[in-house]
PDB file of C-alpha atoms in Angstrom:
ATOM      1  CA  UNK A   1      37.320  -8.496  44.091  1.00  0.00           C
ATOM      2  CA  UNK A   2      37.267  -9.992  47.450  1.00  0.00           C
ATOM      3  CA  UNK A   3      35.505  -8.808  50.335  1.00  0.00           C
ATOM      4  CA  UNK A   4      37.497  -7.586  53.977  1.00  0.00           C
ATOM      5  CA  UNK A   5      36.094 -10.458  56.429  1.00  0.00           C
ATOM      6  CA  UNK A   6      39.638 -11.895  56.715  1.00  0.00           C
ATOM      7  CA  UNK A   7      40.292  -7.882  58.263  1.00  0.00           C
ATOM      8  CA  UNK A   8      37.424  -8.102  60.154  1.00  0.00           C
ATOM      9  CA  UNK A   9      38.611 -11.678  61.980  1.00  0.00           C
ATOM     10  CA  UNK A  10      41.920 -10.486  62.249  1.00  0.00           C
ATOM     11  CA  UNK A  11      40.891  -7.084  63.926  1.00  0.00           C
ATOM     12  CA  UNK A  12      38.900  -9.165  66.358  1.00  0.00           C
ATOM     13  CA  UNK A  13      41.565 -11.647  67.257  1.00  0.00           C
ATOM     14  CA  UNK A  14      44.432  -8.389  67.624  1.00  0.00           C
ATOM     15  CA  UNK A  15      42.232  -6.778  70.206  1.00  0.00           C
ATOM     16  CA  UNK A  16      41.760 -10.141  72.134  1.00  0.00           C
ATOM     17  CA  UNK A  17      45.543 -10.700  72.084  1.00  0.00           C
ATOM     18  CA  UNK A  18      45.469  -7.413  73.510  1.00  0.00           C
ATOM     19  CA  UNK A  19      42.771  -8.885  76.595  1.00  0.00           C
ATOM     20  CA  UNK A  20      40.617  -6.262  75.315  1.00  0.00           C
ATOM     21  CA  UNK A  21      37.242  -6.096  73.463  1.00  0.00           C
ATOM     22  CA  UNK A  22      37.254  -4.449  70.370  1.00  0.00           C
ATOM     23  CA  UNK A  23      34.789  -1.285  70.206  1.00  0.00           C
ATOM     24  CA  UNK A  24      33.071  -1.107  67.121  1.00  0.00           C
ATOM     25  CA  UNK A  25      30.822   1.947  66.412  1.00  0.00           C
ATOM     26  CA  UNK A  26      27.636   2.474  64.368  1.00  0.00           C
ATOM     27  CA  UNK A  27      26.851   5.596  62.216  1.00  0.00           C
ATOM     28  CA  UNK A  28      24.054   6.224  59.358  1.00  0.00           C
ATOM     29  CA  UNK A  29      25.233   6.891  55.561  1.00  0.00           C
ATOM     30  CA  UNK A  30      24.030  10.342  54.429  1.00  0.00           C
ATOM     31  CA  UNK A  31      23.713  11.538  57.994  1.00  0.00           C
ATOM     32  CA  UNK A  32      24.232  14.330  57.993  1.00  0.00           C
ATOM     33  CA  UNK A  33      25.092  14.301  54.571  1.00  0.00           C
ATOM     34  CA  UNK A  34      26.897  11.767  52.591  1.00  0.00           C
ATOM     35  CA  UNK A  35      30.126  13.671  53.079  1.00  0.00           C
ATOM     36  CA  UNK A  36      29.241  13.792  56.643  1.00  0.00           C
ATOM     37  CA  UNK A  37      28.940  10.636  57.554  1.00  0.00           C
ATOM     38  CA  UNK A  38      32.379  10.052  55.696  1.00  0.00           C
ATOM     39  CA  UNK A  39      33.848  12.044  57.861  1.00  0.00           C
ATOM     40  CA  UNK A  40      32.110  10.932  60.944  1.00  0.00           C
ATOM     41  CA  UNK A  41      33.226   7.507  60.282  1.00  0.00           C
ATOM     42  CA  UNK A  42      36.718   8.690  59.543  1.00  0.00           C
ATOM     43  CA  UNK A  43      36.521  11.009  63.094  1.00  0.00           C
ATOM     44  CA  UNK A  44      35.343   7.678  65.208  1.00  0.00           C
ATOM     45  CA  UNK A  45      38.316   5.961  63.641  1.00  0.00           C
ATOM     46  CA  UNK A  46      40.979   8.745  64.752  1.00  0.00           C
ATOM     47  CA  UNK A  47      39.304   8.103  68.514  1.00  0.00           C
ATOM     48  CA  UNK A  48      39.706   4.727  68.535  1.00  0.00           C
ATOM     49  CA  UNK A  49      37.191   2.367  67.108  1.00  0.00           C
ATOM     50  CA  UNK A  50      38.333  -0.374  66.224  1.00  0.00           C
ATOM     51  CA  UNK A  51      35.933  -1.397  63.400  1.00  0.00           C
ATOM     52  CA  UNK A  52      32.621   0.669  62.199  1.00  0.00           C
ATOM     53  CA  UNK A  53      29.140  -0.309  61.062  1.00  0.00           C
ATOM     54  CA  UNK A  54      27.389   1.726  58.096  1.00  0.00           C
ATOM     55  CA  UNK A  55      23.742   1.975  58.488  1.00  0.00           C
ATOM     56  CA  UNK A  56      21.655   1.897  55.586  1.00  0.00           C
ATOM     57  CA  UNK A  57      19.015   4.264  56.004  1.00  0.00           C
ATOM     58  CA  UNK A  58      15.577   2.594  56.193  1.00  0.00           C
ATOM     59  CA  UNK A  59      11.590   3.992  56.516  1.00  0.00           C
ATOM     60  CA  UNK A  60      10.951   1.501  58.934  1.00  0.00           C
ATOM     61  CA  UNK A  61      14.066   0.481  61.037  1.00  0.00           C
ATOM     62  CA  UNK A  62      12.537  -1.841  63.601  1.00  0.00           C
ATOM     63  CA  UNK A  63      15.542  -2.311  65.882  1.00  0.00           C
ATOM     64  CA  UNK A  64      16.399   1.263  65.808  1.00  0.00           C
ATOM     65  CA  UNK A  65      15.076   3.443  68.386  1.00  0.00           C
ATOM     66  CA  UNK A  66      14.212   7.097  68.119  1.00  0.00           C
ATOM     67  CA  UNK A  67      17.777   8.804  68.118  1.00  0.00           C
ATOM     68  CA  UNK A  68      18.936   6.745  64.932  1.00  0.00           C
ATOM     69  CA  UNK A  69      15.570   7.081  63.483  1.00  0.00           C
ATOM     70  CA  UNK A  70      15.984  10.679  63.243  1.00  0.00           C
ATOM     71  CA  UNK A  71      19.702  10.196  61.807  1.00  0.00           C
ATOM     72  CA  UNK A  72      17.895   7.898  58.843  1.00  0.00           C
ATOM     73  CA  UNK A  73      15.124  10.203  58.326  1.00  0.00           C
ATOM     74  CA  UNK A  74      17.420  13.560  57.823  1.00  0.00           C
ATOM     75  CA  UNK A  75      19.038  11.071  55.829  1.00  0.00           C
ATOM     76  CA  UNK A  76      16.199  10.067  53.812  1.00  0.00           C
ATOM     77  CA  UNK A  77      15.109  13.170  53.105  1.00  0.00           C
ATOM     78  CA  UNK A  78      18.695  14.226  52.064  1.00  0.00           C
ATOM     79  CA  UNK A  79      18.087  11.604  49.508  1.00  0.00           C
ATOM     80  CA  UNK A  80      20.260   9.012  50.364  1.00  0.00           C
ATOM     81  CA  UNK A  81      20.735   5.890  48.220  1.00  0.00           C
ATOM     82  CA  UNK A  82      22.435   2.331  48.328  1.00  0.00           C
ATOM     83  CA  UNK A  83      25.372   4.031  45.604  1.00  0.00           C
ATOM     84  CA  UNK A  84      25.948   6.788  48.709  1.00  0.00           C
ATOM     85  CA  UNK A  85      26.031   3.609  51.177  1.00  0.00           C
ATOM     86  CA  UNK A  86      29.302   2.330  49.215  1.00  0.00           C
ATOM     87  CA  UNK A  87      31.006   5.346  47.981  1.00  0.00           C
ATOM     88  CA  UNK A  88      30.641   5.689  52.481  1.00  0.00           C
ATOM     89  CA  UNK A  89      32.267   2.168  52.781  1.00  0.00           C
ATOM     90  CA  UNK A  90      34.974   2.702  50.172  1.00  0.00           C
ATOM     91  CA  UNK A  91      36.114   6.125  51.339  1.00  0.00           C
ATOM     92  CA  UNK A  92      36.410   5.321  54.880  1.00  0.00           C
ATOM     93  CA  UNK A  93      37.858   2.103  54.653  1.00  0.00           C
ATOM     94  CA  UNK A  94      40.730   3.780  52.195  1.00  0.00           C
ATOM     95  CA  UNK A  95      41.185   6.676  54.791  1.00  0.00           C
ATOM     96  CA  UNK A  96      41.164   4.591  57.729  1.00  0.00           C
ATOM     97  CA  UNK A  97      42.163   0.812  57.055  1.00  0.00           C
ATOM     98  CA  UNK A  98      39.662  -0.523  59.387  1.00  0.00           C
ATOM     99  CA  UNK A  99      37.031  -2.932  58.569  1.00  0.00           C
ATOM    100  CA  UNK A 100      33.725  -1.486  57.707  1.00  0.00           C
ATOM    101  CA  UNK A 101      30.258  -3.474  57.603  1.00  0.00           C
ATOM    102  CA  UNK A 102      27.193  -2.252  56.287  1.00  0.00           C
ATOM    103  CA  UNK A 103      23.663  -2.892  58.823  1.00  0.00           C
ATOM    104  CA  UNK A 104      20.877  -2.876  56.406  1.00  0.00           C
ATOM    105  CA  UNK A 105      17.105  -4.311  56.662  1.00  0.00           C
ATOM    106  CA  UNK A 106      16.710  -7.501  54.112  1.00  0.00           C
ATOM    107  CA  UNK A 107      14.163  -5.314  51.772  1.00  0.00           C
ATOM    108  CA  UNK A 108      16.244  -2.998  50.383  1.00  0.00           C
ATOM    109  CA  UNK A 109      19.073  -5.853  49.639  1.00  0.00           C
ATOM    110  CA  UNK A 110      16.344  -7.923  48.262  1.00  0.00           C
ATOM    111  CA  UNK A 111      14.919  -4.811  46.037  1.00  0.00           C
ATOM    112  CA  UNK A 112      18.783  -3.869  44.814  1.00  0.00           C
ATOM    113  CA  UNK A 113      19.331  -7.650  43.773  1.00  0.00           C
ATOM    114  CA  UNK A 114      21.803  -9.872  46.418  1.00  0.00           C
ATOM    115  CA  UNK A 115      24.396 -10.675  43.611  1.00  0.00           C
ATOM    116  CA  UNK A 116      24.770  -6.504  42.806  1.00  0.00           C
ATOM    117  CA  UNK A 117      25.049  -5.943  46.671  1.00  0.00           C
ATOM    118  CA  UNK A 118      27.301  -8.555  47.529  1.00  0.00           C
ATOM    119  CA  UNK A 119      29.963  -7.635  44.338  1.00  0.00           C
ATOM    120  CA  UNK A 120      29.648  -3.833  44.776  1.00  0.00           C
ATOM    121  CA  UNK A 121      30.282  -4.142  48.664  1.00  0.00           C
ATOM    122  CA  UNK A 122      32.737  -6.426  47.978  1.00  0.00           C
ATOM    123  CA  UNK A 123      34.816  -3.784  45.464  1.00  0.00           C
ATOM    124  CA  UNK A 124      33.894  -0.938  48.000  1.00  0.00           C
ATOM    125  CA  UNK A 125      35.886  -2.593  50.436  1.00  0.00           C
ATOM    126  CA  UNK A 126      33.280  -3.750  52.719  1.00  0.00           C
ATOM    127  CA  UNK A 127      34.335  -6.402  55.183  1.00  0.00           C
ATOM    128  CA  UNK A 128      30.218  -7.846  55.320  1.00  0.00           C
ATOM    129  CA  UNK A 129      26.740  -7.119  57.065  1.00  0.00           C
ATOM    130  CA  UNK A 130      24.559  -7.504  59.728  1.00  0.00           C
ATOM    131  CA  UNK A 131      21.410  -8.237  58.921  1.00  0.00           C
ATOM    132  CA  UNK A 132      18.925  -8.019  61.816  1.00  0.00           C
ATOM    133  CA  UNK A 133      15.890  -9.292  59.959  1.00  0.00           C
ATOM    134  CA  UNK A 134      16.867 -11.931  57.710  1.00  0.00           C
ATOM    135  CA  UNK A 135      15.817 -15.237  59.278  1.00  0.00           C
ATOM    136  CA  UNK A 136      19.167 -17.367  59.396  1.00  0.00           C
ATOM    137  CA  UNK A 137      16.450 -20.271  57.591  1.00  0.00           C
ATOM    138  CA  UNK A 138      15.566 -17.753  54.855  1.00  0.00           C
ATOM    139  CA  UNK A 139      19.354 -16.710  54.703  1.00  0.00           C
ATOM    140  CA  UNK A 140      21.130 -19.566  52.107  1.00  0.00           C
ATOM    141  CA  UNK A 141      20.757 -16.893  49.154  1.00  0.00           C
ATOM    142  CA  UNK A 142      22.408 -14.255  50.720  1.00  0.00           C
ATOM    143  CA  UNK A 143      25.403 -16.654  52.476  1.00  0.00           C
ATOM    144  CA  UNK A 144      26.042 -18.084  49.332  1.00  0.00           C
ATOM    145  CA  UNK A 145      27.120 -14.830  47.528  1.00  0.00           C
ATOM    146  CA  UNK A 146      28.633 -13.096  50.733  1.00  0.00           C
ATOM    147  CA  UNK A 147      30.873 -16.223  51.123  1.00  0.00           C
ATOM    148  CA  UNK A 148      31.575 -16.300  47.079  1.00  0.00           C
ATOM    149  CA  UNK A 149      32.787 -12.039  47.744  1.00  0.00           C
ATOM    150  CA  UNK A 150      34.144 -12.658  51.055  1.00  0.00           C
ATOM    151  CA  UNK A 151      31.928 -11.071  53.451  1.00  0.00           C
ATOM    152  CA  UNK A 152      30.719 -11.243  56.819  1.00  0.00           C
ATOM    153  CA  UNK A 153      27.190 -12.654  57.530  1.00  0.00           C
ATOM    154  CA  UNK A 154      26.717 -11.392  60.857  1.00  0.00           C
ATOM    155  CA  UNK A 155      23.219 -12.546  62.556  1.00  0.00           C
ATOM    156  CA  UNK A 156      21.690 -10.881  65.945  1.00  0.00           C
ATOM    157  CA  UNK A 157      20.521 -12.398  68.783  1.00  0.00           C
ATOM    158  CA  UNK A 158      18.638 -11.743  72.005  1.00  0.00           C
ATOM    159  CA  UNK A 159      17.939 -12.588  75.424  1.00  0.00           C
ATOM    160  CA  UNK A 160      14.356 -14.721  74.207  1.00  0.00           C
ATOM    161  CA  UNK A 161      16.952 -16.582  71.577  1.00  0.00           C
ATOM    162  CA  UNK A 162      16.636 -20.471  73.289  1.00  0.00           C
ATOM    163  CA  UNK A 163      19.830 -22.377  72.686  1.00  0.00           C
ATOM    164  CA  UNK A 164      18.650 -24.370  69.919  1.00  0.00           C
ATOM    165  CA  UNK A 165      17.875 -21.173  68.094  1.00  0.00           C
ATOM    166  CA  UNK A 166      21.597 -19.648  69.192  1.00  0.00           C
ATOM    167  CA  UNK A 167      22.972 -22.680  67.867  1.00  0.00           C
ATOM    168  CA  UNK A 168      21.398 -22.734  64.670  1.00  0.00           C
ATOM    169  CA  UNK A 169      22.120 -18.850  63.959  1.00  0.00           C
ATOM    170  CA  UNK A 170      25.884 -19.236  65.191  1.00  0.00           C
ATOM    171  CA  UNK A 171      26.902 -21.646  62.772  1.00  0.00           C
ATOM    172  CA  UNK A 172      25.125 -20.053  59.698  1.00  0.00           C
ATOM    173  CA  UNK A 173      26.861 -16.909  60.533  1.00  0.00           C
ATOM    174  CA  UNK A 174      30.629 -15.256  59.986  1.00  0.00           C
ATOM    175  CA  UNK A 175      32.986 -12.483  61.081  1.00  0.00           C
ATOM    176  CA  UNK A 176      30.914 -12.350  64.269  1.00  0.00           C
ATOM    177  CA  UNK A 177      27.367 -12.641  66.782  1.00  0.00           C
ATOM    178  CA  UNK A 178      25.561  -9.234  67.422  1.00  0.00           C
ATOM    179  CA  UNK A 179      24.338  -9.966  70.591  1.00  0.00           C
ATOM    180  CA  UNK A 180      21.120  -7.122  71.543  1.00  0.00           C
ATOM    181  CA  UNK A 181      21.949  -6.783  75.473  1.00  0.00           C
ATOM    182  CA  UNK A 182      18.522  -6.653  76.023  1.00  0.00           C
ATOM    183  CA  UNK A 183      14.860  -7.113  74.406  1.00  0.00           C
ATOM    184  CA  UNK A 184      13.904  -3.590  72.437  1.00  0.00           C
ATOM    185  CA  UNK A 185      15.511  -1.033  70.445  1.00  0.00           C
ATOM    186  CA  UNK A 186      18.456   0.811  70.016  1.00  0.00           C
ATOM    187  CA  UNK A 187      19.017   3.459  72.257  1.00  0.00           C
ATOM    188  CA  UNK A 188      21.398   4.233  75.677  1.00  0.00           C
ATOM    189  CA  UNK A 189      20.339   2.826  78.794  1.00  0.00           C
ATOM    190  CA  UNK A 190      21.461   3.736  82.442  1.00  0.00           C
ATOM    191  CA  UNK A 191      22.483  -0.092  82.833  1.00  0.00           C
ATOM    192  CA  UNK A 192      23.022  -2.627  80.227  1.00  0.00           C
ATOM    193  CA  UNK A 193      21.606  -5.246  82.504  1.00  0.00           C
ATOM    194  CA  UNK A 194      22.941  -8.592  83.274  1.00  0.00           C
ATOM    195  CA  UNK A 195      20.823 -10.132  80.479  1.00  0.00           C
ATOM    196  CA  UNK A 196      23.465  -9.580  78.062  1.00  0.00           C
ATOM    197  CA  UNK A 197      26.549 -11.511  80.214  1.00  0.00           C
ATOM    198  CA  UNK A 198      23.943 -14.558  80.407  1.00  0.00           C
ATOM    199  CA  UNK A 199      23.483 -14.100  76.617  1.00  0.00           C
ATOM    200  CA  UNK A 200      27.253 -14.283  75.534  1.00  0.00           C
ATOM    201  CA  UNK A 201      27.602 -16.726  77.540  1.00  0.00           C
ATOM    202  CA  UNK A 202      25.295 -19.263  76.258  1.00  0.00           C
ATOM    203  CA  UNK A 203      25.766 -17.788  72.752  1.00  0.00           C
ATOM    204  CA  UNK A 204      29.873 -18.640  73.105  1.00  0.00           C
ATOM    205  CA  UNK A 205      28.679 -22.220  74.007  1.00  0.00           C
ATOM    206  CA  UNK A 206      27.621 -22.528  70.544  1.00  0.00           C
ATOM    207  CA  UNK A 207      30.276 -21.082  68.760  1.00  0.00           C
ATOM    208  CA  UNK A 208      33.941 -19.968  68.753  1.00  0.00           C
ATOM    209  CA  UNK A 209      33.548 -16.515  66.354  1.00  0.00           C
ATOM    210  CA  UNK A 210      33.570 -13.558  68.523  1.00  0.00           C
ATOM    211  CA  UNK A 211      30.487 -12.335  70.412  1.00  0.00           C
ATOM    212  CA  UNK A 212      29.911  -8.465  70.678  1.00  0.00           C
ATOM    213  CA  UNK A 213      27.390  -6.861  72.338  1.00  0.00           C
ATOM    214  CA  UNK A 214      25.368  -3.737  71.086  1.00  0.00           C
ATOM    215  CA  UNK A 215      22.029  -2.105  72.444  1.00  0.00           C
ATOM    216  CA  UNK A 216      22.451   0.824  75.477  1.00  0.00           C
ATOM    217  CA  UNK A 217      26.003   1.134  75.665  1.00  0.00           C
ATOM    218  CA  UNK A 218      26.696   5.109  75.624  1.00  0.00           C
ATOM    219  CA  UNK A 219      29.692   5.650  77.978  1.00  0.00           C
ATOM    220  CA  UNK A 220      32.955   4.621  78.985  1.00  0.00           C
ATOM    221  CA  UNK A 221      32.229   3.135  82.330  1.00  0.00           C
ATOM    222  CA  UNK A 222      29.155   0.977  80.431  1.00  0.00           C
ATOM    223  CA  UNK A 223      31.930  -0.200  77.964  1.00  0.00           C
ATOM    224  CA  UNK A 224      34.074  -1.569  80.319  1.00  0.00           C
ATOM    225  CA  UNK A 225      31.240  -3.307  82.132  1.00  0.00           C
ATOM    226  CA  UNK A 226      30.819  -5.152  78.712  1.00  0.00           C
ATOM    227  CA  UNK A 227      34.082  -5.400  77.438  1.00  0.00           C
ATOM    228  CA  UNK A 228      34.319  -7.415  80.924  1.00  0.00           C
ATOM    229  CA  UNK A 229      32.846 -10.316  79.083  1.00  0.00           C
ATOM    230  CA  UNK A 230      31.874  -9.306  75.223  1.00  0.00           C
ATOM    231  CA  UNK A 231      34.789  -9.582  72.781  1.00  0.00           C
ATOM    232  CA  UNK A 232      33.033  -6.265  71.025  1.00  0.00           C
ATOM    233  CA  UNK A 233      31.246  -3.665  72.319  1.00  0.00           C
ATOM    234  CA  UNK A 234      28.693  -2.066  70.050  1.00  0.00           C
ATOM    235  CA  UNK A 235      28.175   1.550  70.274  1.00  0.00           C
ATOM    236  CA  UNK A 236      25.903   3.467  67.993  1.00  0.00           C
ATOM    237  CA  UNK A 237      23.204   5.895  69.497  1.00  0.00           C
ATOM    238  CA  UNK A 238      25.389   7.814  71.746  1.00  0.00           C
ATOM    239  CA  UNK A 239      27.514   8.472  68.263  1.00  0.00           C
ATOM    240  CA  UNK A 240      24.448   9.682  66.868  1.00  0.00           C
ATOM    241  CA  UNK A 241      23.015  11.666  69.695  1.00  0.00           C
ATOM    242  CA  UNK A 242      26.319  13.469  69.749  1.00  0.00           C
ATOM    243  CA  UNK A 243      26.360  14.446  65.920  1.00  0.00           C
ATOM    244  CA  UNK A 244      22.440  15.445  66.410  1.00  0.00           C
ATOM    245  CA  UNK A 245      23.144  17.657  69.303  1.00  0.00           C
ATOM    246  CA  UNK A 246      25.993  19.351  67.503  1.00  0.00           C
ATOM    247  CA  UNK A 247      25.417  22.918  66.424  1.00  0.00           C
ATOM    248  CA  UNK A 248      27.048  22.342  63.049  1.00  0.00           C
ATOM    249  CA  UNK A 249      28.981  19.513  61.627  1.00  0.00           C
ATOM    250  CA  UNK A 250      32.348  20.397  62.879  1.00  0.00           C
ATOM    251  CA  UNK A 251      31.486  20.608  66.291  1.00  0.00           C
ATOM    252  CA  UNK A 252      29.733  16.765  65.873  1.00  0.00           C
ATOM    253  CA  UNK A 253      32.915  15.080  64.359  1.00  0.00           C
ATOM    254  CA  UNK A 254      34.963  16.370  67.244  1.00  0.00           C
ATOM    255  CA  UNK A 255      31.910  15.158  69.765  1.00  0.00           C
ATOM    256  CA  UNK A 256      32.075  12.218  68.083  1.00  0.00           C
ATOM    257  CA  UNK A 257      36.005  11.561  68.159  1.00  0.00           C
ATOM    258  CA  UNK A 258      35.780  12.786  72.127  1.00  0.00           C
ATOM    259  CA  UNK A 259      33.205   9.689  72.195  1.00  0.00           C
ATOM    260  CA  UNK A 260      35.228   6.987  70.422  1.00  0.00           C
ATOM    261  CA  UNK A 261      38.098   7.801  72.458  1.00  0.00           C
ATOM    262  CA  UNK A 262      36.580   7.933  75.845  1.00  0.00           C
ATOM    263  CA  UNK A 263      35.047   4.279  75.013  1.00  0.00           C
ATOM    264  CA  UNK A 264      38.436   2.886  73.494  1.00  0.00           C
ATOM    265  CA  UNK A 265      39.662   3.822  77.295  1.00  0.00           C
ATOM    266  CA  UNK A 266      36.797   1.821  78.571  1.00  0.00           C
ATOM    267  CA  UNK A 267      36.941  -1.052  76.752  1.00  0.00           C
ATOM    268  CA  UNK A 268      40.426  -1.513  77.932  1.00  0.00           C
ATOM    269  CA  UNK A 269      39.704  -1.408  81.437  1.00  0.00           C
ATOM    270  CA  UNK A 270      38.097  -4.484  81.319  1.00  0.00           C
TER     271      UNK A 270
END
């Protein structure tokens, strides 16, 4: 079975017809549980996200900062595993229709075997990954089997990527460019800084797939700042925060939709 990147690029190119960016949102499998996070993903849907990241819960999640640490840790302990991670995928992509990538770490991929990952994400529904620390040199494996299953390879850069590097990780990757708005980790930020705009813009002189931009976004008004020159905006802590904060679970999905749709508003106001 083939994977969803032909959803993913034509998700991308619908909200550019539309002179929008596309708001893609970022929440942890098994978080709170594994039913939970179906239905968060389902709940950022209804609000309006355009296209949704699974996290695969890691021990040592170096771009994450300490809201989505927490998240993978309850997670963790809940006793999360890479099976949970694609019954997330295949249940929220049949409830919702939207493309939906996993974000893992290389290790565990490597550990589960890259042919098994690639085919069961593939089935599940999966439109690809982003893979934050899988040099794009080390990465021929892994393209070769998400190109044979028809997933995304979607790489990250930063503001210390020179253009040589950008231009070497643009055209190894697919469905789109994560661009970090800013050196650190995950996390919201008063201002998403003016690093990112110089980023996408010498990362879209290397490249015509999409450039989206993820890393201290957490409100509307932020999301149209970005949206003013990202194709994507990537929102993921805020989403988190909000389910963490919750009392109980049903108050966090409807935190969460609240969320998704007061950033779909912003990223229309370009």
């Amino acid at each position: 079975m083939s994977g969803n990147i032909e959803l993913l690029n034509t998700t991308l190119a619908a909200a550019k017809a539309e002179n929008r960016a596309a708001l893609i949102a970022y929440l942890p499998a098994g978080f709170p549980t594994v039913d939970g996070a179906i239905e968060a993903v389902k709940a950022v849907a209804a609000g309006g996200a355009d296209v949704v990241e699974v996290g695969l819960p890691h021990s040592d999640p170096v771009l994450d900062g300490p809201v989505i640490q927490t998240a993978d840790d309850i997670a963790l302990r809940g006793g999360v595993r890479i099976a949970d991670v694609m019954r997330t995928v295949r249940e929220a992509h049949e409830a919702t229709g939207i493309p939906i990538l996993v974000m893992t770490y290389w290790n565990p991929i490597d550990r589960y075997g890259v042919e098994r990952f690639t085919a069961e994400l593939a089935e599940a529904g999966g439109a690809g990954c982003i893979l934050p620390d899988l040099p794009v040199q080390e990465s021929a494996l892994w393209r070769g089997h998400a190109d044979k299953h028809g997933l995304a390879t979607v790489f990250v850069v930063a503001p210390s990527s020179k253009d040589e590097r950008l231009a070497t990780i643009t055209a190894a990757g697919s469905g789109f460019v994560y661009a970090a708005s800013l050196m650190g980790v995950t996390g919201t930020r008063v201002s998403v800084g003016e690093q990112a705009q110089d980023l996408v813009r010498r990362t879209r002189a290397t490249t015509d797939i999409p450039v989206c931009v993820g890393l201290g976004v957490s409100n509307a008004d932020q999301a149209a700042e970005v949206a003013g020159f990202a194709d994507g905006v990537i929102v993921g802590s805020a989403f988190v925060k909000r389910m963490l904060d919750a009392p109980d679970e049903a108050a966090g999905l409807a935190a969460v939709r609240s969320l998704a749709a007061d950033l779909a508003e912003g990223v229309r106001k370009r």
